[in-house]
Amino acid sequence: MNFLRFAVRRLLEMAATLFVASFVVFGAMYLAPGSPAGFLLSGRSASPAALQAINEQYHLDDPFPVRYLRWLGQVLHGDFGRSLTYRTDVSRLLADRLPVTLTLVAMALLIVVVLGLALGWIGAVRGGAADSAVLVSTMVAVGTPSFVAAVLLQGLFAVRLGWFPSGGAGQGFADTVWHLTLPAVALALYLVGLLARVTRSAMLDELGSEHVAVARARGVPERRVIVRHVFRNALGTVLTTGGLVVSTLLVCTVLVESAFSVGGLGQLLELATTTKDFPTVQAVALIVVALFMAVNLLVDLVHPLVDPRVVLGARRSAA
Amino acid sequence: MSAVLTRRPVLSRLRAGRAPLQAVCLAVVALVVLAAVLAPWLAPADPNAVDLGSALAGPGAGHPLGVDAAGRDTLARLLIGARTSLLGPLGVVVFSTVGGIAVGAAAAWRGGWLDSLLSRSTELVFAFPGMLLAVLVVAVAGEGLLAPVVALAVAYLPYVSRLTRALVLTERERPYVAAHRVQGQSAAQILLRHVLPNIAPVVLAQSAVNFGYALMDLAGLSFLGLGVPALTPDWGRMVFDGQSAVQHGYPLSAVLPCVAIVLTVVAFNVVGERWADHVSGRNR
Amino acid sequence: MNALDIRGLTLRLPATARPVLDGVDLTVGAGETVALVGESGSGKTLTSRSALGLRPAGSTADGSVRVAGTEVLGAGPAVLRALRSRTAAMIYQDPRAATNPLRRIGDFLTESVLLTGALDRAAADRRAAELLDAVGLDASVLDRYPGQVSGGMLQRVVIAAALMGDPALLLADEPTTALDVTTQAEVVALLDGLRRRYGTGLLFVTHDLGLAAAISDRVYVMYAGRIAETAPAAALFDRPRHPYTAALLAATPRIDAPAGRLAAIEGQPPDLRAELTGCPFAARCPLADDRCRTEAPRPRPAPGAADHLTACHHAERLEGSAANV
């Protein structure tokens, strides 16, 4: 299949899924007990006129399909409505919060990729005691929720040793990186374990394959065999976990940002959830789902370049 | 689609010959379950009894594992907390297994529009990470254990249903199914009496693997204050409660539930993966 | 100088009661085609791989394996690298499994000589183009991936790749079993032509006696890790002197022979875990007597034919009674 046609078809599919997802997100909020107006007044009694004003401002009296379509139309224009809690445009909130979260996710992703691939490589190639060490440490890593890692890292490196700040996002690039190091490590830990195991297992599969034995029998130096035939071939399998890795990173920012008071998208979602700030929750949820799908689309498009055996359109699911 | 167990972290490479690890993990699982069951008799104090005078005290007489910032006995909260911390994931696993088997079997057996509808819905659910779905549901339904358990059950259901669908598809091609058909048994009878018992071990192994992840997700929700109600002892909630104490240099009341969570999740993971390897016959 | 000279090669694997190769003697002259015949597990693949210095992990080897005069047993990494990239090369059973599906065919051809420094980039590219032409392939396959060409084409690529370093010895390990019948014939003809053209010694490992007869100058018949019989191809097929060879011939369908029942060989080859005294074929041999069960037969030349060696106490009784065991 033609690359462009495939990309367009997948984009349309993604749009359709996103449409349904948006319906689910909006519909769930619509079904919620308790009216947003009640929350806005936070228990104070209000005159019918004031209630009327609020209902009109937030279009709470319109029937469901009308509200959904209006909301969807606004979302498509980048307008996610007004936050009930912050009394400001949700899109403004997102624009404020997104950069720090993306920085955090990027740092964690870097750690995941570098450390995950390295550990998986060491486990598969070295074998023996090194492999056992990799197996045990990754076993603990995939059993450690990110918030547990966050609290433990905070207790040790921020409070006890004082090497890093225990919260906040910092100002300027270096300060931000310094502030976000512990959160990024906490966020990355589980996925480092996951990626190391996927890498190790994929490399072991390749190590056992005949073409690797053939390369050795042709005198190709061992290091080059590992790089060119084992690691390179394992990358395709590793790539298919991309969507899962990114969506896990995004979702776990809720926990880690909350533990470190980073003040990004994750903490916004947490606060919006506890205060029933529906427009904000809807927006963050949609963004997370859209990013997950975008990464999966990217993986599908890139995979055939990494592995010529993969035919465009013949999807291999990651999870 | 081939019938392959979904295991998010690939633990399947834990080779045979690591029997001690398996035994230790099995022992940890047994210990945690036993502690949860016997908690009311084992707990040295009321988990919600407040003794502000000894708040943040270290281990000592009367409080073997110390006291948290609100003056509550940590050991008592750990033991009683094991109940909520295990019951939640158990609920997730039971709901998702029953629902997943029903959906997967229906999709495979009926095929056609039902199959494509269910497969499409499954893909949609995959786009929502479990935590996100749970947070959404909590936003709608408010705090409490039931809402996040149901949300996670829905999030985990596709893993079970996809596996069941693939297994049933292979199973229905087997000669014995045709034989029972000829004997005049109804589809439901064949499915319930013969097919499901045959595929049950593999599906249950998948569910055992899901248990650890459900525990992690639920503990995370409690840590956000979105799971169990404030006073209910729960490991995730204990970490949340203990976090400010950590920042003031008293880590014990938060570290202990952290350790409990990690130990339990790792133990369930290893046992579940081993079981999965065993029943799927690829003991690599 | 012989392309391959194996003398008394004995190979032991851990946790086995007898050597998996037991005193194997085998030579391949320069430009000669030699067939090594045996059933699965007879040790023929181990023998051929030993010429590349490839041994199973944990095995111990005695004897001598010389490739173009260079001793391979116990050779260091540098010697082995030179050996594998230049002096000797192997053609494999399944070309699909032998090639990395993620690397272009051009890359597969030049990889060995480039990474070992045997040839520079320009020389390697020239050589690859020349060899592709020699195996009858178009230069356009250089940019393709293994998955994009047929099995027969890919086996030609593997053959061309084996010739990249202009080896003195070519090892072909059942190179036709994974191919369909017409392609088999083409590959065999191609190998024979290339051997003539480049003067390469060829060790052809197969379980197919008919194929061995068609391609080779001399044949070695292997059984349970030992050479049972060796002779010029024609002599071996006309006058087999070992009961095992005779039984194999009887079990091989032949076009020129009168139609009749194919004889299967009763029983199983001896277990590696069991100690072996006497002749390994004794348990399955219709001629076996007490001597066969206690005393291992040494290879003996046939009367008047020094190149026809047979390890059988009763070789004389078989004379002229081919395929009638």
Coordinates of C-alpha atoms in Angstrom, one line a residue, chain C:
Chain C
M1 CA 47.8 -28.8 -0.4
N2 CA 44.4 -30.2 0.6
A3 CA 41.5 -27.8 1.1
L4 CA 40.5 -29.7 4.1
D5 CA 42.4 -32.2 6.1
I6 CA 40.7 -33.8 9.2
R7 CA 42.8 -36.3 11.1
G8 CA 41.5 -38.3 14.0
L9 CA 38.9 -35.7 15.0
T10 CA 37.2 -36.7 18.3
L11 CA 34.6 -34.5 19.8
R12 CA 33.1 -35.0 23.2
L13 CA 30.0 -33.3 24.5
P14 CA 29.3 -32.8 28.2
A15 CA 27.1 -35.5 29.8
T16 CA 27.5 -38.1 27.1
A17 CA 29.0 -41.6 27.4
R18 CA 30.8 -41.8 24.1
P19 CA 32.4 -39.2 21.8
V20 CA 29.9 -37.7 19.3
L21 CA 32.7 -37.7 16.7
D22 CA 35.1 -40.6 17.1
G23 CA 38.4 -40.6 15.2
V24 CA 37.0 -39.0 12.0
D25 CA 39.5 -38.8 9.0
L26 CA 38.4 -36.8 6.0
T27 CA 40.2 -34.9 3.3
V28 CA 38.9 -32.6 0.5
G29 CA 41.5 -32.0 -2.2
A30 CA 41.9 -28.6 -3.9
G31 CA 39.0 -28.3 -6.4
E32 CA 37.6 -31.6 -5.4
T33 CA 34.0 -32.4 -4.6
V34 CA 33.5 -34.7 -1.6
A35 CA 30.1 -35.8 -0.3
L36 CA 29.6 -36.6 3.4
V37 CA 26.6 -38.8 3.8
G38 CA 24.8 -39.9 6.9
E39 CA 21.4 -39.8 8.7
S40 CA 20.5 -37.1 11.2
G41 CA 22.6 -37.3 14.3
S42 CA 25.4 -39.1 12.6
G43 CA 27.8 -36.2 13.1
K44 CA 28.1 -35.0 9.6
T45 CA 27.1 -31.4 10.4
L46 CA 29.4 -31.3 13.4
T47 CA 32.2 -32.5 11.2
S48 CA 31.6 -29.8 8.6
R49 CA 31.2 -27.1 11.1
S50 CA 34.5 -28.0 12.8
A51 CA 36.2 -26.8 9.6
L52 CA 35.1 -23.3 10.5
G53 CA 36.2 -23.7 14.1
L54 CA 32.6 -24.0 15.2
R55 CA 32.0 -26.4 18.1
P56 CA 29.0 -26.9 20.5
A57 CA 29.5 -25.0 23.7
G58 CA 31.2 -27.1 26.4
S59 CA 32.6 -29.6 23.9
T60 CA 36.2 -30.9 23.9
A61 CA 38.1 -31.8 20.7
D62 CA 41.1 -33.9 19.9
G63 CA 42.9 -34.5 16.6
S64 CA 43.6 -32.1 13.9
V65 CA 41.5 -30.0 11.5
R66 CA 43.5 -28.2 8.8
V67 CA 41.9 -25.9 6.3
A68 CA 44.3 -25.0 3.4
G69 CA 47.2 -25.9 5.7
T70 CA 46.1 -23.9 8.7
E71 CA 45.3 -25.7 12.0
V72 CA 41.8 -24.7 13.2
L73 CA 41.5 -26.6 16.5
G74 CA 42.6 -24.3 19.2
A75 CA 43.2 -21.3 16.8
G76 CA 42.9 -17.8 18.2
P77 CA 40.2 -15.3 17.3
A78 CA 42.3 -13.5 14.6
V79 CA 43.1 -16.7 12.9
L80 CA 39.5 -17.8 13.0
R81 CA 38.3 -14.5 11.7
A82 CA 40.6 -14.7 8.7
L83 CA 39.6 -18.4 8.2
R84 CA 35.9 -17.6 8.3
S85 CA 36.0 -14.5 6.1
R86 CA 38.5 -15.8 3.5
T87 CA 39.6 -19.4 3.6
A88 CA 36.5 -21.3 4.2
A89 CA 32.8 -20.6 3.9
M90 CA 29.5 -22.3 4.4
I91 CA 26.3 -22.6 2.5
Y92 CA 23.3 -23.3 4.7
Q93 CA 20.2 -25.5 4.5
D94 CA 17.6 -22.7 4.9
P95 CA 18.6 -19.5 3.2
R96 CA 15.7 -17.7 4.8
A97 CA 16.9 -18.5 8.3
A98 CA 20.6 -17.9 7.4
T99 CA 20.0 -14.3 6.3
N100 CA 19.1 -11.3 8.5
P101 CA 15.7 -10.2 7.2
L102 CA 16.4 -6.6 8.2
R103 CA 19.6 -6.2 6.2
R104 CA 19.8 -5.6 2.4
I105 CA 21.2 -8.4 0.3
G106 CA 24.1 -6.2 -0.8
D107 CA 25.0 -5.7 2.9
F108 CA 24.8 -9.4 3.5
L109 CA 27.2 -10.1 0.6
T110 CA 29.9 -7.7 1.7
E111 CA 29.5 -7.8 5.5
S112 CA 32.0 -10.5 6.2
V113 CA 34.9 -9.3 4.1
L114 CA 34.3 -5.7 5.0
L115 CA 34.0 -6.1 8.8
T116 CA 37.1 -8.4 9.0
G117 CA 39.1 -6.0 6.8
A118 CA 39.6 -8.7 4.2
L119 CA 38.5 -6.4 1.3
D120 CA 38.0 -2.6 1.1
R121 CA 34.6 -1.2 0.1
A122 CA 35.3 -0.8 -3.6
A123 CA 36.8 -4.3 -4.0
A124 CA 34.0 -5.8 -2.0
D125 CA 31.4 -4.1 -4.2
R126 CA 33.2 -5.2 -7.4
R127 CA 33.4 -8.8 -6.1
A128 CA 29.7 -8.8 -5.1
A129 CA 28.6 -7.7 -8.5
E130 CA 30.9 -10.3 -10.2
L131 CA 29.6 -13.1 -8.0
L132 CA 25.9 -12.1 -8.4
D133 CA 26.5 -12.4 -12.1
A134 CA 28.2 -15.7 -11.7
V135 CA 25.2 -17.1 -9.8
G136 CA 22.9 -15.8 -12.4
L137 CA 21.3 -12.9 -10.5
D138 CA 20.7 -9.3 -11.5
A139 CA 22.6 -6.6 -9.7
S140 CA 19.2 -5.1 -8.7
V141 CA 18.8 -7.6 -5.9
L142 CA 21.6 -5.8 -4.0
D143 CA 19.1 -3.3 -2.8
R144 CA 16.4 -5.7 -1.9
Y145 CA 15.7 -7.4 1.4
P146 CA 15.8 -11.2 1.8
G147 CA 12.0 -11.2 2.2
Q148 CA 11.6 -9.7 -1.3
V149 CA 13.2 -12.6 -3.3
S150 CA 12.3 -16.2 -3.7
G151 CA 14.0 -19.1 -1.8
G152 CA 16.0 -20.2 -4.8
M153 CA 17.2 -16.7 -5.5
L154 CA 18.1 -16.3 -1.9
Q155 CA 20.1 -19.5 -1.9
R156 CA 22.1 -18.2 -4.8
V157 CA 22.8 -15.1 -2.8
V158 CA 24.0 -17.2 0.1
I159 CA 26.3 -19.1 -2.3
A160 CA 27.6 -15.9 -3.8
A161 CA 28.2 -14.6 -0.2
A162 CA 30.2 -17.7 0.6
L163 CA 32.5 -17.1 -2.4
M164 CA 33.1 -13.4 -1.5
G165 CA 36.4 -14.1 0.2
D166 CA 37.6 -16.5 -2.6
P167 CA 37.7 -19.5 -0.2
A168 CA 39.8 -22.6 -0.7
L169 CA 37.0 -24.6 0.9
L170 CA 33.3 -24.5 0.5
L171 CA 31.1 -26.3 3.0
A172 CA 27.5 -27.0 1.8
D173 CA 25.3 -28.3 4.6
E174 CA 22.2 -29.8 2.9
P175 CA 22.0 -26.8 0.7
T176 CA 19.0 -28.0 -1.3
T177 CA 16.6 -29.6 1.2
A178 CA 14.7 -26.4 1.8
L179 CA 14.2 -25.8 -1.9
D180 CA 11.8 -27.3 -4.4
V181 CA 13.0 -30.0 -6.8
T182 CA 13.7 -28.0 -9.9
T183 CA 15.5 -25.3 -7.9
Q184 CA 17.5 -28.1 -6.2
A185 CA 18.9 -29.2 -9.6
E186 CA 19.7 -25.7 -10.5
V187 CA 21.6 -25.0 -7.3
V188 CA 23.5 -28.3 -7.5
A189 CA 24.5 -27.5 -11.1
L190 CA 25.5 -24.0 -10.1
L191 CA 27.6 -25.2 -7.2
D192 CA 29.4 -27.6 -9.5
G193 CA 30.1 -24.9 -12.1
L194 CA 31.3 -22.4 -9.5
R195 CA 33.6 -25.1 -8.0
R196 CA 35.2 -25.6 -11.4
R197 CA 35.4 -21.9 -12.1
Y198 CA 37.0 -20.8 -8.8
G199 CA 38.9 -24.0 -8.1
T200 CA 37.2 -24.4 -4.7
G201 CA 37.2 -27.6 -2.7
L202 CA 33.6 -28.5 -1.9
L203 CA 32.4 -30.6 1.0
F204 CA 28.8 -31.5 0.3
V205 CA 26.9 -32.7 3.4
T206 CA 23.7 -34.6 2.7
H207 CA 21.5 -37.4 3.7
D208 CA 20.7 -38.1 0.1
L209 CA 22.9 -40.8 -1.4
G210 CA 21.5 -40.2 -4.9
L211 CA 22.5 -36.5 -4.8
A212 CA 25.9 -37.4 -3.4
A213 CA 26.4 -39.8 -6.3
A214 CA 25.4 -37.1 -8.8
I215 CA 27.7 -34.4 -7.6
S216 CA 30.8 -35.8 -5.9
D217 CA 34.1 -37.3 -6.8
R218 CA 34.4 -39.2 -3.5
V219 CA 31.9 -40.1 -0.8
Y220 CA 32.3 -40.5 2.9
V221 CA 29.5 -42.5 4.7
M222 CA 29.2 -41.6 8.3
Y223 CA 27.5 -43.6 11.1
A224 CA 27.3 -42.8 14.8
G225 CA 30.2 -40.3 14.7
R226 CA 32.5 -42.6 12.7
I227 CA 33.4 -42.9 9.1
A228 CA 31.9 -46.2 8.0
E229 CA 33.2 -46.2 4.5
T230 CA 34.9 -44.0 2.0
A231 CA 35.5 -44.5 -1.7
P232 CA 35.3 -42.9 -5.1
A233 CA 31.7 -42.3 -5.9
A234 CA 31.4 -44.9 -8.6
A235 CA 33.1 -47.6 -6.6
L236 CA 31.0 -47.0 -3.5
F237 CA 27.8 -47.3 -5.4
D238 CA 28.7 -50.3 -7.5
R239 CA 30.5 -52.2 -4.8
P240 CA 29.6 -51.1 -1.3
R241 CA 31.8 -52.9 1.2
H242 CA 30.0 -51.8 4.4
P243 CA 26.6 -53.2 5.3
Y244 CA 25.4 -49.8 6.3
T245 CA 26.2 -48.3 2.9
A246 CA 24.5 -51.3 1.3
A247 CA 21.5 -50.8 3.4
L248 CA 21.4 -47.1 2.6
L249 CA 21.6 -47.9 -1.1
A250 CA 18.8 -50.4 -0.8
A251 CA 16.7 -47.7 0.9
T252 CA 17.4 -45.2 -1.9
P253 CA 15.0 -45.1 -4.8
R254 CA 16.9 -45.5 -8.1
I255 CA 15.7 -44.9 -11.6
D256 CA 18.0 -47.3 -13.2
A257 CA 17.3 -50.2 -10.9
P258 CA 14.4 -52.6 -11.3
A259 CA 11.3 -51.6 -9.4
G260 CA 11.1 -53.4 -6.1
R261 CA 10.5 -52.9 -2.5
L262 CA 12.6 -50.3 -0.8
A263 CA 14.3 -51.8 2.2
A264 CA 14.1 -49.8 5.4
I265 CA 16.9 -50.2 7.9
E266 CA 15.6 -51.8 11.1
G267 CA 16.4 -50.3 14.5
Q268 CA 17.8 -47.0 15.7
P269 CA 21.3 -45.5 15.8
P270 CA 23.0 -46.0 19.1
D271 CA 22.2 -43.6 21.9
L272 CA 24.9 -41.0 22.8
R273 CA 24.2 -41.6 26.5
A274 CA 25.2 -45.3 26.2
E275 CA 28.8 -46.6 26.2
L276 CA 29.7 -48.2 22.8
T277 CA 31.9 -51.2 22.4
G278 CA 32.5 -52.8 19.1
C279 CA 31.0 -51.7 15.8
P280 CA 28.3 -49.0 16.2
F281 CA 26.2 -50.7 13.5
A282 CA 26.3 -54.1 15.0
A283 CA 22.9 -53.9 16.6
R284 CA 21.2 -53.3 13.2
C285 CA 23.5 -55.3 11.0
P286 CA 22.5 -58.7 9.6
L287 CA 26.1 -59.8 9.4
A288 CA 27.0 -59.0 13.0
D289 CA 28.7 -61.6 15.1
D290 CA 30.4 -61.7 18.5
R291 CA 33.5 -60.0 17.2
C292 CA 31.5 -57.1 15.8
R293 CA 30.0 -56.6 19.3
T294 CA 33.3 -56.5 21.1
E295 CA 35.9 -55.2 18.7
A296 CA 35.5 -51.9 16.9
P297 CA 36.5 -52.3 13.2
R298 CA 39.3 -50.1 11.9
P299 CA 39.1 -48.7 8.4
R300 CA 40.8 -51.2 5.9
P301 CA 41.5 -50.7 2.3
A302 CA 39.8 -52.9 -0.3
P303 CA 42.1 -55.3 -2.2
G304 CA 43.7 -53.4 -5.0
A305 CA 41.9 -50.1 -4.2
A306 CA 43.8 -48.1 -1.6
D307 CA 41.2 -45.3 -1.8
H308 CA 38.3 -47.5 -0.8
L309 CA 38.3 -47.8 3.0
T310 CA 35.8 -49.7 5.0
A311 CA 35.4 -50.1 8.7
C312 CA 33.8 -53.5 8.8
H313 CA 35.1 -56.9 9.9
H314 CA 33.0 -58.5 7.1
A315 CA 33.7 -56.2 4.2
E316 CA 34.8 -59.1 2.0
R317 CA 31.5 -60.9 2.4
L318 CA 29.7 -57.9 0.9
E319 CA 31.8 -57.8 -2.2
G320 CA 29.5 -57.9 -5.3
S321 CA 26.3 -58.2 -3.3
A322 CA 25.2 -54.6 -3.5
A323 CA 21.8 -53.8 -2.1
N324 CA 21.0 -57.3 -1.1
V325 CA 21.4 -57.1 2.6

